[in-house]
PDB file of C-alpha atoms in Angstrom:
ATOM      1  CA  UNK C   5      -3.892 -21.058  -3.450  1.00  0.00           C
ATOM      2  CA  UNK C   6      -5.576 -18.251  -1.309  1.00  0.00           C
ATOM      3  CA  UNK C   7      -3.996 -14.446  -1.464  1.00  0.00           C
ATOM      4  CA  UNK C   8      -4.801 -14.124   1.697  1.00  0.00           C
ATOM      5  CA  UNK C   9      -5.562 -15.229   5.188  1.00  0.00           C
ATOM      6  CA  UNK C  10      -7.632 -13.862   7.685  1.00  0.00           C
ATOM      7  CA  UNK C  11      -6.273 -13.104  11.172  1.00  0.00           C
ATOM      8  CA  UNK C  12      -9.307 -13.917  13.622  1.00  0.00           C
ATOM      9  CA  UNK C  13      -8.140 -13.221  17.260  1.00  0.00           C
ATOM     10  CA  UNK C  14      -7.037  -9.859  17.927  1.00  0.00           C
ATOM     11  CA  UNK C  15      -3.630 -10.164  17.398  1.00  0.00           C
ATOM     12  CA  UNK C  16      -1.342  -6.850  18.273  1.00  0.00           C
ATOM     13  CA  UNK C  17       1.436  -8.164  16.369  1.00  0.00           C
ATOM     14  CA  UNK C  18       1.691  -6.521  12.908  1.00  0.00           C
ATOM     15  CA  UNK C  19       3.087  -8.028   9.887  1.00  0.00           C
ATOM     16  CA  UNK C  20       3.924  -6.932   6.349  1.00  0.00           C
ATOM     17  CA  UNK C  21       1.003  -7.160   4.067  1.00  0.00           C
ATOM     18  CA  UNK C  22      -1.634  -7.039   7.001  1.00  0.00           C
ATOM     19  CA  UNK C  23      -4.482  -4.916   5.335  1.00  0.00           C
ATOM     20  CA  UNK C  24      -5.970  -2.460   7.575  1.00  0.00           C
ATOM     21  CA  UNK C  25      -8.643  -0.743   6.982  1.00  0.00           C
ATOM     22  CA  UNK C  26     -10.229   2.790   8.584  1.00  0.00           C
ATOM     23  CA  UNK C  27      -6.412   3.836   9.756  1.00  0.00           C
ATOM     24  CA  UNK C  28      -6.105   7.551  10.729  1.00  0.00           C
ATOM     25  CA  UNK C  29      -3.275   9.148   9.091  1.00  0.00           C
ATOM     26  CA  UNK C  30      -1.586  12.340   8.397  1.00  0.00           C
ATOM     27  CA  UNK C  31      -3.097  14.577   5.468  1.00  0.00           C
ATOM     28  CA  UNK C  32      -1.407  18.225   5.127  1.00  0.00           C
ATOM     29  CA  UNK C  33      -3.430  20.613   4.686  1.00  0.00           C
ATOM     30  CA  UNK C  34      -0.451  23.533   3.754  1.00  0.00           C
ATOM     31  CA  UNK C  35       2.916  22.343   2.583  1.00  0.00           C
ATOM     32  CA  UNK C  36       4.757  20.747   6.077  1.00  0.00           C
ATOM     33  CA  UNK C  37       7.405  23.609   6.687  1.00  0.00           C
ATOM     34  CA  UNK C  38       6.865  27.257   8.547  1.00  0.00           C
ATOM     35  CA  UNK C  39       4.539  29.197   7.145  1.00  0.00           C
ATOM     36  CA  UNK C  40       6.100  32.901   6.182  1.00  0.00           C
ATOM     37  CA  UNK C  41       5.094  34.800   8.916  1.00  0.00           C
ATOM     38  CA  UNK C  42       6.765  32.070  11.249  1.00  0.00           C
ATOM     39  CA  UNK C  43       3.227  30.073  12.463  1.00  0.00           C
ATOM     40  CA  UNK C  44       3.292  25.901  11.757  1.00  0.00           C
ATOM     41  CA  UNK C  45       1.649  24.520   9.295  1.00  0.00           C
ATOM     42  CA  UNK C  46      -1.135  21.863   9.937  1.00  0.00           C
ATOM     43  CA  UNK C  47      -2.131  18.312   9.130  1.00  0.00           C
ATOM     44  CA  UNK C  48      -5.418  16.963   8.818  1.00  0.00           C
ATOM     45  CA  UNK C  49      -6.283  13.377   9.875  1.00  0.00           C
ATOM     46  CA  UNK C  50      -8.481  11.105   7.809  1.00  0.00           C
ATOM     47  CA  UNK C  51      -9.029   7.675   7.823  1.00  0.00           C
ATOM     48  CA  UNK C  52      -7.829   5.231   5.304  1.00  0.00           C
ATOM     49  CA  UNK C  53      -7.322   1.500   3.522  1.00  0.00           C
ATOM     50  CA  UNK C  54      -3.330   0.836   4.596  1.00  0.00           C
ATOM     51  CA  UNK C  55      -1.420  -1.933   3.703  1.00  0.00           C
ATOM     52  CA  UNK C  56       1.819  -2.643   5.672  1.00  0.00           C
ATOM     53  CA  UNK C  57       5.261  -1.937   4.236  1.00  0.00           C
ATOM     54  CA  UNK C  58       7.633  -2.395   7.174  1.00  0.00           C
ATOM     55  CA  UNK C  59       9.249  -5.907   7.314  1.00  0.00           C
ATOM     56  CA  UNK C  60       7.845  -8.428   9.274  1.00  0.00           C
ATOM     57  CA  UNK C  61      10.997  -9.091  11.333  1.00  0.00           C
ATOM     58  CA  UNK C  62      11.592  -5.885  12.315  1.00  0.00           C
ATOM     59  CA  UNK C  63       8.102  -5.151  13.479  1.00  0.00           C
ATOM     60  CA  UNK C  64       8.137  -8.975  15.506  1.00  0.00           C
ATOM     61  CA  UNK C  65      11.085  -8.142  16.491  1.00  0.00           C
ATOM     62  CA  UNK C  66      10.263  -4.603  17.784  1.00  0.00           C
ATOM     63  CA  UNK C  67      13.010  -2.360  15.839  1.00  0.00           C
ATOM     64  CA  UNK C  68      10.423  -0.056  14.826  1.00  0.00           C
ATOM     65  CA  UNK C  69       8.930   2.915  16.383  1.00  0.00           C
ATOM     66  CA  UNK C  70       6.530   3.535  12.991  1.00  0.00           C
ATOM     67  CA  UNK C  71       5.463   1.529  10.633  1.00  0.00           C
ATOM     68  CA  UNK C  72       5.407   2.205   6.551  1.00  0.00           C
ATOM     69  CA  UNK C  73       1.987   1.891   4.907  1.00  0.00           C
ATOM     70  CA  UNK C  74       0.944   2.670   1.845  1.00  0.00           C
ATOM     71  CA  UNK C  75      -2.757   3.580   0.231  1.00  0.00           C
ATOM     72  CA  UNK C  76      -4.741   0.618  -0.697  1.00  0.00           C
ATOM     73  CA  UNK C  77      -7.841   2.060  -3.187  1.00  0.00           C
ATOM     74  CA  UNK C  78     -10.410   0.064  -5.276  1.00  0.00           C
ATOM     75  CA  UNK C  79     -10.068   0.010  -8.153  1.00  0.00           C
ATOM     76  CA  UNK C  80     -13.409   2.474  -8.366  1.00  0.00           C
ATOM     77  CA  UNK C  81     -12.324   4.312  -6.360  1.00  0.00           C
ATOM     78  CA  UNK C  82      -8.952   5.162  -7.594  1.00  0.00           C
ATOM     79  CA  UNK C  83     -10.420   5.721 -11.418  1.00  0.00           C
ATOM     80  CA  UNK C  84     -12.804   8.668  -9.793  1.00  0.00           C
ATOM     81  CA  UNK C  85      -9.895  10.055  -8.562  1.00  0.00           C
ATOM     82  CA  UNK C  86      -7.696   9.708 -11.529  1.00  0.00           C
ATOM     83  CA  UNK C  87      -9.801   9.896 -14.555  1.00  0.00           C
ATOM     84  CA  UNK C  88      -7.051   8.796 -17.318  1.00  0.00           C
ATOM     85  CA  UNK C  89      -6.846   5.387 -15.735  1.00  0.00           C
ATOM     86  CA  UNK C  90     -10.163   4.250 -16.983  1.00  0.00           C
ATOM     87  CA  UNK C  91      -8.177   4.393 -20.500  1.00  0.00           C
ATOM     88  CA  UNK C  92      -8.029   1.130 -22.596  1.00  0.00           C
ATOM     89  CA  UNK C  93      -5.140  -1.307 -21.172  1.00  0.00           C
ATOM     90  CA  UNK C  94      -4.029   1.128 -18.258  1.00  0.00           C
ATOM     91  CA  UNK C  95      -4.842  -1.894 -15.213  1.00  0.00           C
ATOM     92  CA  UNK C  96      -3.338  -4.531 -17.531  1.00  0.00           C
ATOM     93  CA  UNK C  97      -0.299  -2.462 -17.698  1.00  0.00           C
ATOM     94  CA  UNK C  98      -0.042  -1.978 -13.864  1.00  0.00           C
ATOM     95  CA  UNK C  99      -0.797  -5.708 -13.554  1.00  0.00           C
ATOM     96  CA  UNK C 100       2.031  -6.759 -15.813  1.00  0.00           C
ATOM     97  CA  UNK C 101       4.622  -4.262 -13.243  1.00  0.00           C
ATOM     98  CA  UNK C 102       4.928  -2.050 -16.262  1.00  0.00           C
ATOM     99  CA  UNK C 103       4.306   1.217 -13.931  1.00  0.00           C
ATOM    100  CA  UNK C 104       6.310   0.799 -10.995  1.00  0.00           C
ATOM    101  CA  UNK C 105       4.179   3.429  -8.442  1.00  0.00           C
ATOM    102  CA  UNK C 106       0.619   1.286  -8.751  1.00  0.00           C
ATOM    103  CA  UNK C 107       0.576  -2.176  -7.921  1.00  0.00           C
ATOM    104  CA  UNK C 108      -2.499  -5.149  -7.894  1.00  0.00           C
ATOM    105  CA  UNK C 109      -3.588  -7.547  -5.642  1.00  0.00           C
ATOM    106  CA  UNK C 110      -6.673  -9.694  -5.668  1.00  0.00           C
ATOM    107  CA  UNK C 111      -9.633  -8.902  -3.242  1.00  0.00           C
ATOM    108  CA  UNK C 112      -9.775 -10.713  -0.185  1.00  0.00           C
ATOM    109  CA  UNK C 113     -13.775 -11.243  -0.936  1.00  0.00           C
ATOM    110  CA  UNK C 114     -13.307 -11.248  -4.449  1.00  0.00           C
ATOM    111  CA  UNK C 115      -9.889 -12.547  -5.858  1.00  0.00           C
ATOM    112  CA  UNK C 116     -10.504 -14.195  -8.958  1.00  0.00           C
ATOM    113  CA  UNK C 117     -12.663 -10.653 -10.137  1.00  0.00           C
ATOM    114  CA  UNK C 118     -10.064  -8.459 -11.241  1.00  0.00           C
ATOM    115  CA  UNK C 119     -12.235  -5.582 -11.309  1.00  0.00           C
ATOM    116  CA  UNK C 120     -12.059  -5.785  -7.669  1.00  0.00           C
ATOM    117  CA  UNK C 121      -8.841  -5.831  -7.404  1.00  0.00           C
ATOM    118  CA  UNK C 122      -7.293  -3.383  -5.362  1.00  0.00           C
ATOM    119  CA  UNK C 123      -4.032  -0.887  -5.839  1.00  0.00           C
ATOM    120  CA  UNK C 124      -2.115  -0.223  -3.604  1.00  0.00           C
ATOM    121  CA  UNK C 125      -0.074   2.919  -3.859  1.00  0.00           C
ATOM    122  CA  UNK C 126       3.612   2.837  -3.509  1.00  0.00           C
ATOM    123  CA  UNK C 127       3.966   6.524  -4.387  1.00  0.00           C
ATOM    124  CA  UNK C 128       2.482   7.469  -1.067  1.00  0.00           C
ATOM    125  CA  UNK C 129       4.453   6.378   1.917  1.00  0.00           C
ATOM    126  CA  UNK C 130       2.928   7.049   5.302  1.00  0.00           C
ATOM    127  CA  UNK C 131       3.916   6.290   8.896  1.00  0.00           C
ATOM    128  CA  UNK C 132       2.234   6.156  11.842  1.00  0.00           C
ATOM    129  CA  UNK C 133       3.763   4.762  15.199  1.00  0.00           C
ATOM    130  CA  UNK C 134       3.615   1.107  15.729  1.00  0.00           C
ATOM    131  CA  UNK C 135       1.404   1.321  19.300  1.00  0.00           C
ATOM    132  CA  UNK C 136      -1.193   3.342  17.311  1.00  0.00           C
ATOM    133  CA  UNK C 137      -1.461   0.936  14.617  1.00  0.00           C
ATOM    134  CA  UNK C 138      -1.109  -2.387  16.836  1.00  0.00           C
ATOM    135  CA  UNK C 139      -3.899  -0.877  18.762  1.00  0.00           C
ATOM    136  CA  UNK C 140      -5.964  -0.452  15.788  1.00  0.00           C
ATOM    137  CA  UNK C 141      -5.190  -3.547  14.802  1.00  0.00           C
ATOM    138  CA  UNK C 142      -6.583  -5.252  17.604  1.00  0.00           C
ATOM    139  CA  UNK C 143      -9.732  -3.231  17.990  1.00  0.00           C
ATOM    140  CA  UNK C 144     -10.687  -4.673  13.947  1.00  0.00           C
ATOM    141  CA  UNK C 145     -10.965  -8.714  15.761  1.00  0.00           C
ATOM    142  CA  UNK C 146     -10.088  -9.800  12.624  1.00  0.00           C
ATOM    143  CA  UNK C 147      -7.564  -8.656   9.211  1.00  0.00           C
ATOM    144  CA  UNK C 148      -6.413  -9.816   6.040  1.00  0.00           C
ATOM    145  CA  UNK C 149      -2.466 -10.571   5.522  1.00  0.00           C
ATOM    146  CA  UNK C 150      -1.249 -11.335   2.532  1.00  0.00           C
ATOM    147  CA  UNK C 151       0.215 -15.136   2.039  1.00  0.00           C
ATOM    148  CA  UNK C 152       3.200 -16.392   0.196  1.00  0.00           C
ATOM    149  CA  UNK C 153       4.387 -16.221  -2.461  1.00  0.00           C
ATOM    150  CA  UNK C 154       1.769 -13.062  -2.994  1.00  0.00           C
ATOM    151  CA  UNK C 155       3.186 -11.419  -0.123  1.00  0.00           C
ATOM    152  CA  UNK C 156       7.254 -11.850  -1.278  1.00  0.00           C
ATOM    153  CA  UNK C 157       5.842 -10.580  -5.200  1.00  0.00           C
ATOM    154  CA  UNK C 158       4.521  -7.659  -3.529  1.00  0.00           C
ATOM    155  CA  UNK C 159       7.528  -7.050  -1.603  1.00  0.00           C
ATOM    156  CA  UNK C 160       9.744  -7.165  -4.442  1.00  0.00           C
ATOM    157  CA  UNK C 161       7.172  -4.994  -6.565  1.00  0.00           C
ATOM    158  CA  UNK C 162       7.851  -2.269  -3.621  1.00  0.00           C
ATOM    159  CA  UNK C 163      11.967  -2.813  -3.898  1.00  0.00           C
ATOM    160  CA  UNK C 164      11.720  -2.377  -7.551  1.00  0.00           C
ATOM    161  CA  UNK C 165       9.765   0.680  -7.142  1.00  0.00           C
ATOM    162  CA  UNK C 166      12.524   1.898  -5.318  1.00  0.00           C
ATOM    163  CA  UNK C 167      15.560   0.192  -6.382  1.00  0.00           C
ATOM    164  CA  UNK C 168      14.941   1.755 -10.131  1.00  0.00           C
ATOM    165  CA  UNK C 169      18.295   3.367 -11.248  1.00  0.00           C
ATOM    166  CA  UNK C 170      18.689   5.894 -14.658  1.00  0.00           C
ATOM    167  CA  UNK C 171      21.529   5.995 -16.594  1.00  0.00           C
ATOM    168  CA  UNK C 172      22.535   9.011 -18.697  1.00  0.00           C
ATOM    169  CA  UNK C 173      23.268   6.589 -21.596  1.00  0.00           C
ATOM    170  CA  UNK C 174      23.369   3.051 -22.462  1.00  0.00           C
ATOM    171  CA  UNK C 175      24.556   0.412 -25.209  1.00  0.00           C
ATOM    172  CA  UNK C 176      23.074   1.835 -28.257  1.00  0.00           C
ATOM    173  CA  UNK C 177      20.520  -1.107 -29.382  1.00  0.00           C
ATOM    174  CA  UNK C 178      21.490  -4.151 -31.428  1.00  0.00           C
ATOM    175  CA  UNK C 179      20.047  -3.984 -35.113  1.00  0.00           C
TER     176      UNK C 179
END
């Protein structure tokens, strides 16, 4: 069973879990509110690997003015930029769900190496408006989407990310 399946015509309509690589999106360069003496801050653009996050329905069904995406790194490349994740048992951890933000899927080119696996980032939400990215979309030719059941595991992975509630207190443990 393949993770994924390639879209080959250029297809505008987006769906969750269509992988999209070389997206422009918002960076800030300042923190996003007035600067003191009154002037805006700014944004950067830069381009990056996004994965879809908005549901599939709503973007068909054309409810949506942006779409979600979140950061999709290798996993080289996320390691450079976070040092303490080349520790000992840190990717098993994140592929077992046991750190809600980061979560794995296979490589479309390389699925069964999972030191290609990719992360994809649900602690960094963007959105960018759904013309922009159909557009983009259909300038690629041809994407990876995600397939089932890898596509509904990833979309619960994201709903548990958020869903996560704290209580002050619980049932003390049994012993």
């Amino acid at each position: 069973m393949s993770w994924w399946a390639k879209i080959e015509e250029p297809d505008p309509v987006l769906a969750q879990g269509d992988l999209l690589p070389d997206c422009l999106m918002p960076s800030f360069i300042e923190a996003p509110i007035p600067l003191p003496n009154g002037e805006p801050s700014f944004a950067d653009v830069k381009k990056a690997r996004l994965i879809v996050m908005s549901q599939t329905c709503d973007l068909v069904n054309k409810k949506l003015e942006f779409v979600a995406l979140c950061p999709v790194h290798r996993l080289a490349e996320f390691e450079e930029a976070n040092p303490n994740m080349r520790q000992k048992g840190c990717w098993e951890r994140i592929r077992k769900g046991e750190q809600p933000a980061l979560h794995l899927i296979a490589s479309p080119d390389f699925p069964n190496e999972n030191r290609q696996a990719l992360v994809v980032d649900f602690g960094h939400i963007v959105s960018v408006p759904v013309e922009y990215l159909s557009r983009h979309a259909v300038a690629m030719g041809e994407r990876w989407r995600l397939t089932s059941p890898f596509l509904e595991y990833f979309s619960q992975a994201f709903a548990r990310f958020f869903m996560r509630v704290g209580l002050p207190s619980s049932i003390p443990p049994f012993k």
